PDB file of C-alpha atoms in Angstrom:
ATOM      1  CA  MET A   1       4.017   0.749  19.592  1.00  0.00           C
ATOM      2  CA  SER A   2       5.277  -2.379  21.256  1.00  0.00           C
ATOM      3  CA  GLU A   3       8.641  -4.036  20.242  1.00  0.00           C
ATOM      4  CA  THR A   4       6.837  -7.079  18.554  1.00  0.00           C
ATOM      5  CA  LEU A   5       4.210  -5.867  16.284  1.00  0.00           C
ATOM      6  CA  ARG A   6       0.803  -7.299  17.045  1.00  0.00           C
ATOM      7  CA  VAL A   7      -1.652  -7.934  14.275  1.00  0.00           C
ATOM      8  CA  VAL A   8      -5.114  -8.948  13.946  1.00  0.00           C
ATOM      9  CA  LEU A   9      -6.264 -10.721  10.692  1.00  0.00           C
ATOM     10  CA  ALA A  10      -9.579 -10.717   9.123  1.00  0.00           C
ATOM     11  CA  ASP A  11     -10.510 -12.743   6.100  1.00  0.00           C
ATOM     12  CA  ASP A  12     -13.727 -14.970   5.375  1.00  0.00           C
ATOM     13  CA  GLU A  13     -11.649 -17.837   3.817  1.00  0.00           C
ATOM     14  CA  ALA A  14      -9.819 -20.174   6.267  1.00  0.00           C
ATOM     15  CA  LEU A  15      -7.334 -21.119   3.530  1.00  0.00           C
ATOM     16  CA  ILE A  16      -6.301 -17.318   3.019  1.00  0.00           C
ATOM     17  CA  ARG A  17      -5.909 -16.931   6.794  1.00  0.00           C
ATOM     18  CA  THR A  18      -3.817 -20.156   7.010  1.00  0.00           C
ATOM     19  CA  ALA A  19      -1.621 -18.764   4.234  1.00  0.00           C
ATOM     20  CA  ILE A  20      -1.152 -15.339   5.635  1.00  0.00           C
ATOM     21  CA  GLU A  21      -0.264 -16.738   8.901  1.00  0.00           C
ATOM     22  CA  ALA A  22       2.336 -19.134   7.217  1.00  0.00           C
ATOM     23  CA  VAL A  23       3.977 -16.152   5.387  1.00  0.00           C
ATOM     24  CA  LEU A  24       4.148 -13.912   8.596  1.00  0.00           C
ATOM     25  CA  ARG A  25       5.508 -16.731  10.716  1.00  0.00           C
ATOM     26  CA  PRO A  26       9.217 -16.378   9.808  1.00  0.00           C
ATOM     27  CA  ALA A  27       9.078 -12.572  10.811  1.00  0.00           C
ATOM     28  CA  THR A  28      10.130 -12.883  14.364  1.00  0.00           C
ATOM     29  CA  ASP A  29       9.115  -9.166  15.014  1.00  0.00           C
ATOM     30  CA  ILE A  30       5.457  -9.710  14.152  1.00  0.00           C
ATOM     31  CA  GLU A  31       2.839 -11.686  16.059  1.00  0.00           C
ATOM     32  CA  LEU A  32      -0.626 -12.715  14.570  1.00  0.00           C
ATOM     33  CA  ILE A  33      -2.389 -12.505  17.770  1.00  0.00           C
ATOM     34  CA  ALA A  34      -6.111 -13.044  16.460  1.00  0.00           C
ATOM     35  CA  GLN A  35      -8.277 -14.009  13.539  1.00  0.00           C
ATOM     36  CA  ALA A  36     -11.551 -13.299  12.349  1.00  0.00           C
ATOM     37  CA  ALA A  37     -13.893 -14.510   9.558  1.00  0.00           C
ATOM     38  CA  ASP A  38     -16.053 -11.408   9.455  1.00  0.00           C
ATOM     39  CA  GLY A  39     -15.746  -7.524   9.655  1.00  0.00           C
ATOM     40  CA  ARG A  40     -17.927  -7.389  12.836  1.00  0.00           C
ATOM     41  CA  ALA A  41     -15.692 -10.008  14.520  1.00  0.00           C
ATOM     42  CA  ALA A  42     -12.719  -7.978  13.187  1.00  0.00           C
ATOM     43  CA  VAL A  43     -13.657  -4.935  14.938  1.00  0.00           C
ATOM     44  CA  ASP A  44     -14.543  -6.643  18.333  1.00  0.00           C
ATOM     45  CA  LEU A  45     -10.969  -8.348  18.178  1.00  0.00           C
ATOM     46  CA  VAL A  46      -9.499  -5.058  17.682  1.00  0.00           C
ATOM     47  CA  LEU A  47     -11.223  -3.464  20.449  1.00  0.00           C
ATOM     48  CA  ARG A  48     -10.182  -6.471  22.675  1.00  0.00           C
ATOM     49  CA  HIS A  49      -6.672  -6.916  21.879  1.00  0.00           C
ATOM     50  CA  ARG A  50      -5.632  -3.160  20.536  1.00  0.00           C
ATOM     51  CA  PRO A  51      -3.176  -4.505  18.116  1.00  0.00           C
ATOM     52  CA  ASP A  52      -0.493  -2.446  16.220  1.00  0.00           C
ATOM     53  CA  VAL A  53      -1.928  -3.383  12.705  1.00  0.00           C
ATOM     54  CA  ALA A  54      -5.145  -4.849  11.473  1.00  0.00           C
ATOM     55  CA  LEU A  55      -5.140  -6.808   7.996  1.00  0.00           C
ATOM     56  CA  LEU A  56      -8.863  -6.434   6.599  1.00  0.00           C
ATOM     57  CA  ASP A  57     -10.110  -8.563   3.588  1.00  0.00           C
ATOM     58  CA  ILE A  58     -12.437  -6.197   1.605  1.00  0.00           C
ATOM     59  CA  GLN A  59     -15.294  -8.813   0.651  1.00  0.00           C
ATOM     60  CA  MET A  60     -16.520 -10.464   4.134  1.00  0.00           C
ATOM     61  CA  PRO A  61     -19.960 -11.161   5.373  1.00  0.00           C
ATOM     62  CA  VAL A  62     -21.819  -9.449   8.244  1.00  0.00           C
ATOM     63  CA  MET A  63     -19.685  -6.445   7.857  1.00  0.00           C
ATOM     64  CA  ASP A  64     -17.555  -5.870   4.852  1.00  0.00           C
ATOM     65  CA  GLY A  65     -13.894  -4.508   5.197  1.00  0.00           C
ATOM     66  CA  LEU A  66     -14.571  -0.989   4.144  1.00  0.00           C
ATOM     67  CA  ALA A  67     -17.107  -0.666   7.096  1.00  0.00           C
ATOM     68  CA  ALA A  68     -15.190  -2.499   9.390  1.00  0.00           C
ATOM     69  CA  LEU A  69     -12.221  -0.066   8.552  1.00  0.00           C
ATOM     70  CA  GLN A  70     -14.220   2.964   9.218  1.00  0.00           C
ATOM     71  CA  GLU A  71     -15.459   1.508  12.507  1.00  0.00           C
ATOM     72  CA  ILE A  72     -11.805   0.500  13.604  1.00  0.00           C
ATOM     73  CA  ARG A  73     -10.451   4.048  12.644  1.00  0.00           C
ATOM     74  CA  ARG A  74     -13.468   5.624  14.450  1.00  0.00           C
ATOM     75  CA  LEU A  75     -13.201   3.668  17.845  1.00  0.00           C
ATOM     76  CA  THR A  76      -9.125   3.042  17.778  1.00  0.00           C
ATOM     77  CA  PRO A  77      -7.576   5.501  15.666  1.00  0.00           C
ATOM     78  CA  ALA A  78      -3.987   4.328  16.653  1.00  0.00           C
ATOM     79  CA  VAL A  79      -4.535   0.882  15.108  1.00  0.00           C
ATOM     80  CA  ARG A  80      -3.170   0.996  11.712  1.00  0.00           C
ATOM     81  CA  VAL A  81      -5.224  -0.799   8.951  1.00  0.00           C
ATOM     82  CA  LEU A  82      -3.899  -2.605   5.923  1.00  0.00           C
ATOM     83  CA  VAL A  83      -6.457  -3.823   3.423  1.00  0.00           C
ATOM     84  CA  LEU A  84      -5.955  -7.067   1.534  1.00  0.00           C
ATOM     85  CA  THR A  85      -7.280  -7.029  -1.908  1.00  0.00           C
ATOM     86  CA  THR A  86      -7.319  -9.119  -5.041  1.00  0.00           C
ATOM     87  CA  PHE A  87      -7.265  -8.004  -8.901  1.00  0.00           C
ATOM     88  CA  GLY A  88     -10.251  -6.619  -9.905  1.00  0.00           C
ATOM     89  CA  GLU A  89     -11.210  -4.968  -6.628  1.00  0.00           C
ATOM     90  CA  ASP A  90      -9.330  -1.814  -7.192  1.00  0.00           C
ATOM     91  CA  ALA A  91     -12.414   0.406  -7.175  1.00  0.00           C
ATOM     92  CA  TYR A  92     -12.418   0.074  -3.369  1.00  0.00           C
ATOM     93  CA  VAL A  93      -8.823   1.560  -3.224  1.00  0.00           C
ATOM     94  CA  ALA A  94      -9.851   5.254  -3.344  1.00  0.00           C
ATOM     95  CA  ARG A  95     -12.786   4.815  -0.696  1.00  0.00           C
ATOM     96  CA  ALA A  96     -10.625   2.834   1.693  1.00  0.00           C
ATOM     97  CA  LEU A  97      -7.920   5.420   1.498  1.00  0.00           C
ATOM     98  CA  ASP A  98     -10.318   8.236   2.164  1.00  0.00           C
ATOM     99  CA  ALA A  99     -11.603   6.176   5.243  1.00  0.00           C
ATOM    100  CA  GLY A 100      -8.063   6.162   6.731  1.00  0.00           C
ATOM    101  CA  ALA A 101      -6.446   2.890   5.321  1.00  0.00           C
ATOM    102  CA  ALA A 102      -2.807   2.743   5.957  1.00  0.00           C
ATOM    103  CA  GLY A 103      -2.235   0.575   2.582  1.00  0.00           C
ATOM    104  CA  PHE A 104      -3.311  -2.025   0.164  1.00  0.00           C
ATOM    105  CA  LEU A 105      -1.615  -5.045  -0.931  1.00  0.00           C
ATOM    106  CA  LEU A 106      -2.688  -7.959  -2.854  1.00  0.00           C
ATOM    107  CA  LYS A 107      -3.542 -11.370  -0.791  1.00  0.00           C
ATOM    108  CA  GLU A 108      -0.912 -13.180  -2.883  1.00  0.00           C
ATOM    109  CA  SER A 109       1.778 -10.872  -1.943  1.00  0.00           C
ATOM    110  CA  ALA A 110       5.277 -12.516  -1.113  1.00  0.00           C
ATOM    111  CA  GLY A 111       5.745 -12.995   2.552  1.00  0.00           C
ATOM    112  CA  ASP A 112       8.778 -10.261   2.734  1.00  0.00           C
ATOM    113  CA  GLU A 113       6.320  -7.845   0.946  1.00  0.00           C
ATOM    114  CA  LEU A 114       3.433  -8.587   3.747  1.00  0.00           C
ATOM    115  CA  ALA A 115       5.946  -8.121   6.653  1.00  0.00           C
ATOM    116  CA  TYR A 116       7.477  -5.041   5.021  1.00  0.00           C
ATOM    117  CA  ALA A 117       3.978  -3.488   4.874  1.00  0.00           C
ATOM    118  CA  VAL A 118       2.973  -4.460   8.348  1.00  0.00           C
ATOM    119  CA  ARG A 119       6.238  -2.902   9.517  1.00  0.00           C
ATOM    120  CA  ALA A 120       5.695   0.327   7.474  1.00  0.00           C
ATOM    121  CA  ALA A 121       2.135   0.529   8.557  1.00  0.00           C
ATOM    122  CA  ALA A 122       3.095   0.245  12.408  1.00  0.00           C
ATOM    123  CA  ALA A 123       5.742   3.002  11.775  1.00  0.00           C
ATOM    124  CA  GLY A 124       3.131   5.539  10.534  1.00  0.00           C
ATOM    125  CA  ASN A 125       3.691   5.229   6.868  1.00  0.00           C
ATOM    126  CA  ALA A 126       1.612   4.254   3.800  1.00  0.00           C
ATOM    127  CA  TYR A 127       2.244   1.163   1.925  1.00  0.00           C
ATOM    128  CA  LEU A 128       0.607   0.639  -1.607  1.00  0.00           C
ATOM    129  CA  SER A 129       1.414  -2.807  -3.566  1.00  0.00           C
ATOM    130  CA  PRO A 130       3.201  -1.650  -6.874  1.00  0.00           C
ATOM    131  CA  LYS A 131       0.561  -3.937  -8.617  1.00  0.00           C
ATOM    132  CA  VAL A 132      -2.496  -2.013  -6.848  1.00  0.00           C
ATOM    133  CA  THR A 133      -0.789   1.109  -7.799  1.00  0.00           C
ATOM    134  CA  ARG A 134      -0.873   0.157 -11.498  1.00  0.00           C
ATOM    135  CA  GLN A 135      -4.729  -0.988 -11.319  1.00  0.00           C
ATOM    136  CA  VAL A 136      -5.629   2.358  -9.630  1.00  0.00           C
ATOM    137  CA  LEU A 137      -3.900   4.280 -12.468  1.00  0.00           C
ATOM    138  CA  ASP A 138      -5.418   2.190 -15.093  1.00  0.00           C
ATOM    139  CA  ARG A 139      -8.727   3.448 -13.950  1.00  0.00           C
ATOM    140  CA  LEU A 140      -8.032   7.155 -14.004  1.00  0.00           C
ATOM    141  CA  PRO A 141      -9.002   9.367 -17.050  1.00  0.00           C
ATOM    142  CA  VAL A 142      -6.132  10.702 -19.071  1.00  0.00           C
ATOM    143  CA  ALA A 143      -5.164  13.961 -18.003  1.00  0.00           C
ATOM    144  CA  THR A 144      -5.260  16.696 -20.676  1.00  0.00           C
ATOM    145  CA  ALA A 145      -4.070  19.556 -18.678  1.00  0.00           C
ATOM    146  CA  ARG A 146      -0.875  19.617 -16.820  1.00  0.00           C
ATOM    147  CA  PRO A 147      -1.042  21.270 -13.432  1.00  0.00           C
ATOM    148  CA  GLU A 148       1.687  24.013 -12.857  1.00  0.00           C
ATOM    149  CA  GLU A 149       2.221  22.819  -9.255  1.00  0.00           C
ATOM    150  CA  ASP A 150       2.839  19.175 -10.608  1.00  0.00           C
ATOM    151  CA  LEU A 151       5.125  20.281 -13.105  1.00  0.00           C
ATOM    152  CA  ALA A 152       7.096  22.194 -10.840  1.00  0.00           C
ATOM    153  CA  LYS A 153       7.301  19.369  -8.165  1.00  0.00           C
ATOM    154  CA  VAL A 154       8.719  17.054 -11.126  1.00  0.00           C
ATOM    155  CA  GLY A 155      10.985  19.684 -12.121  1.00  0.00           C
ATOM    156  CA  LEU A 156      12.737  19.315  -8.689  1.00  0.00           C
ATOM    157  CA  LEU A 157      13.771  15.517  -9.227  1.00  0.00           C
ATOM    158  CA  SER A 158      17.027  14.429 -10.850  1.00  0.00           C
ATOM    159  CA  ASP A 159      17.075  12.505 -14.030  1.00  0.00           C
ATOM    160  CA  ARG A 160      17.560   9.386 -11.873  1.00  0.00           C
ATOM    161  CA  GLU A 161      14.845  10.023  -9.558  1.00  0.00           C
ATOM    162  CA  THR A 162      12.516  10.775 -12.624  1.00  0.00           C
ATOM    163  CA  GLU A 163      13.434   7.347 -14.077  1.00  0.00           C
ATOM    164  CA  VAL A 164      12.583   5.821 -10.532  1.00  0.00           C
ATOM    165  CA  LEU A 165       9.305   7.481 -10.508  1.00  0.00           C
ATOM    166  CA  VAL A 166       8.198   6.556 -14.013  1.00  0.00           C
ATOM    167  CA  LEU A 167       8.942   2.840 -13.205  1.00  0.00           C
ATOM    168  CA  LEU A 168       7.061   2.993 -10.114  1.00  0.00           C
ATOM    169  CA  ALA A 169       3.998   4.669 -11.716  1.00  0.00           C
ATOM    170  CA  GLN A 170       4.477   1.789 -14.524  1.00  0.00           C
ATOM    171  CA  GLY A 171       3.827  -0.741 -11.376  1.00  0.00           C
ATOM    172  CA  LEU A 172       7.301  -1.911 -11.009  1.00  0.00           C
ATOM    173  CA  SER A 173       8.344  -2.951  -7.440  1.00  0.00           C
ATOM    174  CA  ASN A 174      11.380  -1.650  -5.720  1.00  0.00           C
ATOM    175  CA  ALA A 175      13.381  -4.966  -6.677  1.00  0.00           C
ATOM    176  CA  GLU A 176      12.067  -4.735 -10.602  1.00  0.00           C
ATOM    177  CA  ILE A 177      13.236  -1.210 -10.549  1.00  0.00           C
ATOM    178  CA  GLY A 178      16.531  -1.973  -9.130  1.00  0.00           C
ATOM    179  CA  ARG A 179      17.092  -4.866 -11.929  1.00  0.00           C
ATOM    180  CA  GLN A 180      15.868  -2.444 -14.627  1.00  0.00           C
ATOM    181  CA  LEU A 181      18.341   0.231 -13.573  1.00  0.00           C
ATOM    182  CA  PHE A 182      21.170  -2.025 -12.353  1.00  0.00           C
ATOM    183  CA  VAL A 183      20.926  -0.795  -8.925  1.00  0.00           C
ATOM    184  CA  SER A 184      20.371  -2.281  -5.565  1.00  0.00           C
ATOM    185  CA  GLU A 185      16.967  -2.516  -3.821  1.00  0.00           C
ATOM    186  CA  GLY A 186      18.386  -0.313  -0.862  1.00  0.00           C
ATOM    187  CA  THR A 187      19.293   2.572  -3.545  1.00  0.00           C
ATOM    188  CA  VAL A 188      15.703   2.284  -5.107  1.00  0.00           C
ATOM    189  CA  LYS A 189      14.565   2.984  -1.459  1.00  0.00           C
ATOM    190  CA  THR A 190      16.730   5.855  -0.987  1.00  0.00           C
ATOM    191  CA  HIS A 191      15.573   7.289  -4.359  1.00  0.00           C
ATOM    192  CA  LEU A 192      12.052   6.867  -3.406  1.00  0.00           C
ATOM    193  CA  TYR A 193      12.447   8.502  -0.015  1.00  0.00           C
ATOM    194  CA  ARG A 194      13.865  11.673  -1.811  1.00  0.00           C
ATOM    195  CA  VAL A 195      11.079  11.475  -4.645  1.00  0.00           C
ATOM    196  CA  PHE A 196       8.296  11.232  -1.937  1.00  0.00           C
ATOM    197  CA  ALA A 197       9.772  14.173  -0.137  1.00  0.00           C
ATOM    198  CA  LYS A 198      10.169  16.430  -3.271  1.00  0.00           C
ATOM    199  CA  LEU A 199       6.735  15.462  -4.483  1.00  0.00           C
ATOM    200  CA  GLN A 200       5.291  15.860  -0.821  1.00  0.00           C
ATOM    201  CA  CYS A 201       3.440  12.559  -1.448  1.00  0.00           C
ATOM    202  CA  ASP A 202       2.959   9.697   1.266  1.00  0.00           C
ATOM    203  CA  ASN A 203       2.713   6.745  -0.722  1.00  0.00           C
ATOM    204  CA  ARG A 204       3.167   5.111  -3.961  1.00  0.00           C
ATOM    205  CA  VAL A 205      -0.330   5.820  -5.504  1.00  0.00           C
ATOM    206  CA  GLN A 206      -0.050   9.640  -4.902  1.00  0.00           C
ATOM    207  CA  ALA A 207       3.433   9.748  -6.542  1.00  0.00           C
ATOM    208  CA  ALA A 208       2.174   7.808  -9.429  1.00  0.00           C
ATOM    209  CA  MET A 209      -0.972   9.764 -10.057  1.00  0.00           C
ATOM    210  CA  LEU A 210       1.116  12.954 -10.006  1.00  0.00           C
ATOM    211  CA  ALA A 211       3.577  11.413 -12.447  1.00  0.00           C
ATOM    212  CA  GLN A 212       0.567  10.606 -14.546  1.00  0.00           C
ATOM    213  CA  ARG A 213      -0.940  14.226 -14.438  1.00  0.00           C
ATOM    214  CA  ALA A 214       2.628  15.784 -15.153  1.00  0.00           C
ATOM    215  CA  GLY A 215       2.745  13.644 -18.418  1.00  0.00           C
ATOM    216  CA  LEU A 216       5.787  11.585 -17.378  1.00  0.00           C
ATOM    217  CA  LEU A 217       3.996   8.281 -18.567  1.00  0.00           C
ATOM    218  CA  ASP A 218       3.123   9.557 -21.947  1.00  0.00           C
ATOM    219  CA  ASP A 219       6.380  11.212 -22.680  1.00  0.00           C
ATOM    220  CA  PRO A 220       7.674   9.407 -26.129  1.00  0.00           C
ATOM    221  CA  ARG A 221      11.169   9.659 -24.927  1.00  0.00           C
ATOM    222  CA  ARG A 222      10.527   7.287 -21.962  1.00  0.00           C
ATOM    223  CA  GLY A 223       9.857   3.524 -21.870  1.00  0.00           C
TER     224      GLY A 223
END
């Protein structure tokens, strides 16, 4: 990974590409090196430039984002792919994660979140927008059984870590969790690092799904 993170962006809407370019511009460690308006062009640009991260829209002509993701992962597995989504497209999340996406975030994400996601993906970590996490959970069937393994993992958490996990699963961002618990965003990140380690989860969606399976979201003593 180079010192400056090189990014290829693909979205069929020119206004969206312009907006994303604008929100990334203040990030001095991130360079948007090429843009595409369809999935086929995105794959070609990734093969030509070998960026650290590719930002792909889901709905694109010629080749959609999911197909482009699969091609990029097959041809250039070192390139990390973040998928851009809008409300209502959460049905694609599981398929994209299975195909090797490094994360999901909403197109309307603030600039600091977008930059953070690019850095996280380039570092080999997963990033899932809090709101996308909530949408994914809303589509899942309600668990009737509590897997013993999940319950055992949740039992390893401190009371504060459990609070953080529940708020994460409710779709709150790190900043929102911090405000609710009256702690700094940095403290929230530290708690989440420990939560992910104890639960053996790689990202917010996995942790939130485990919390749901363990019954933390329907505990009447919470929320």
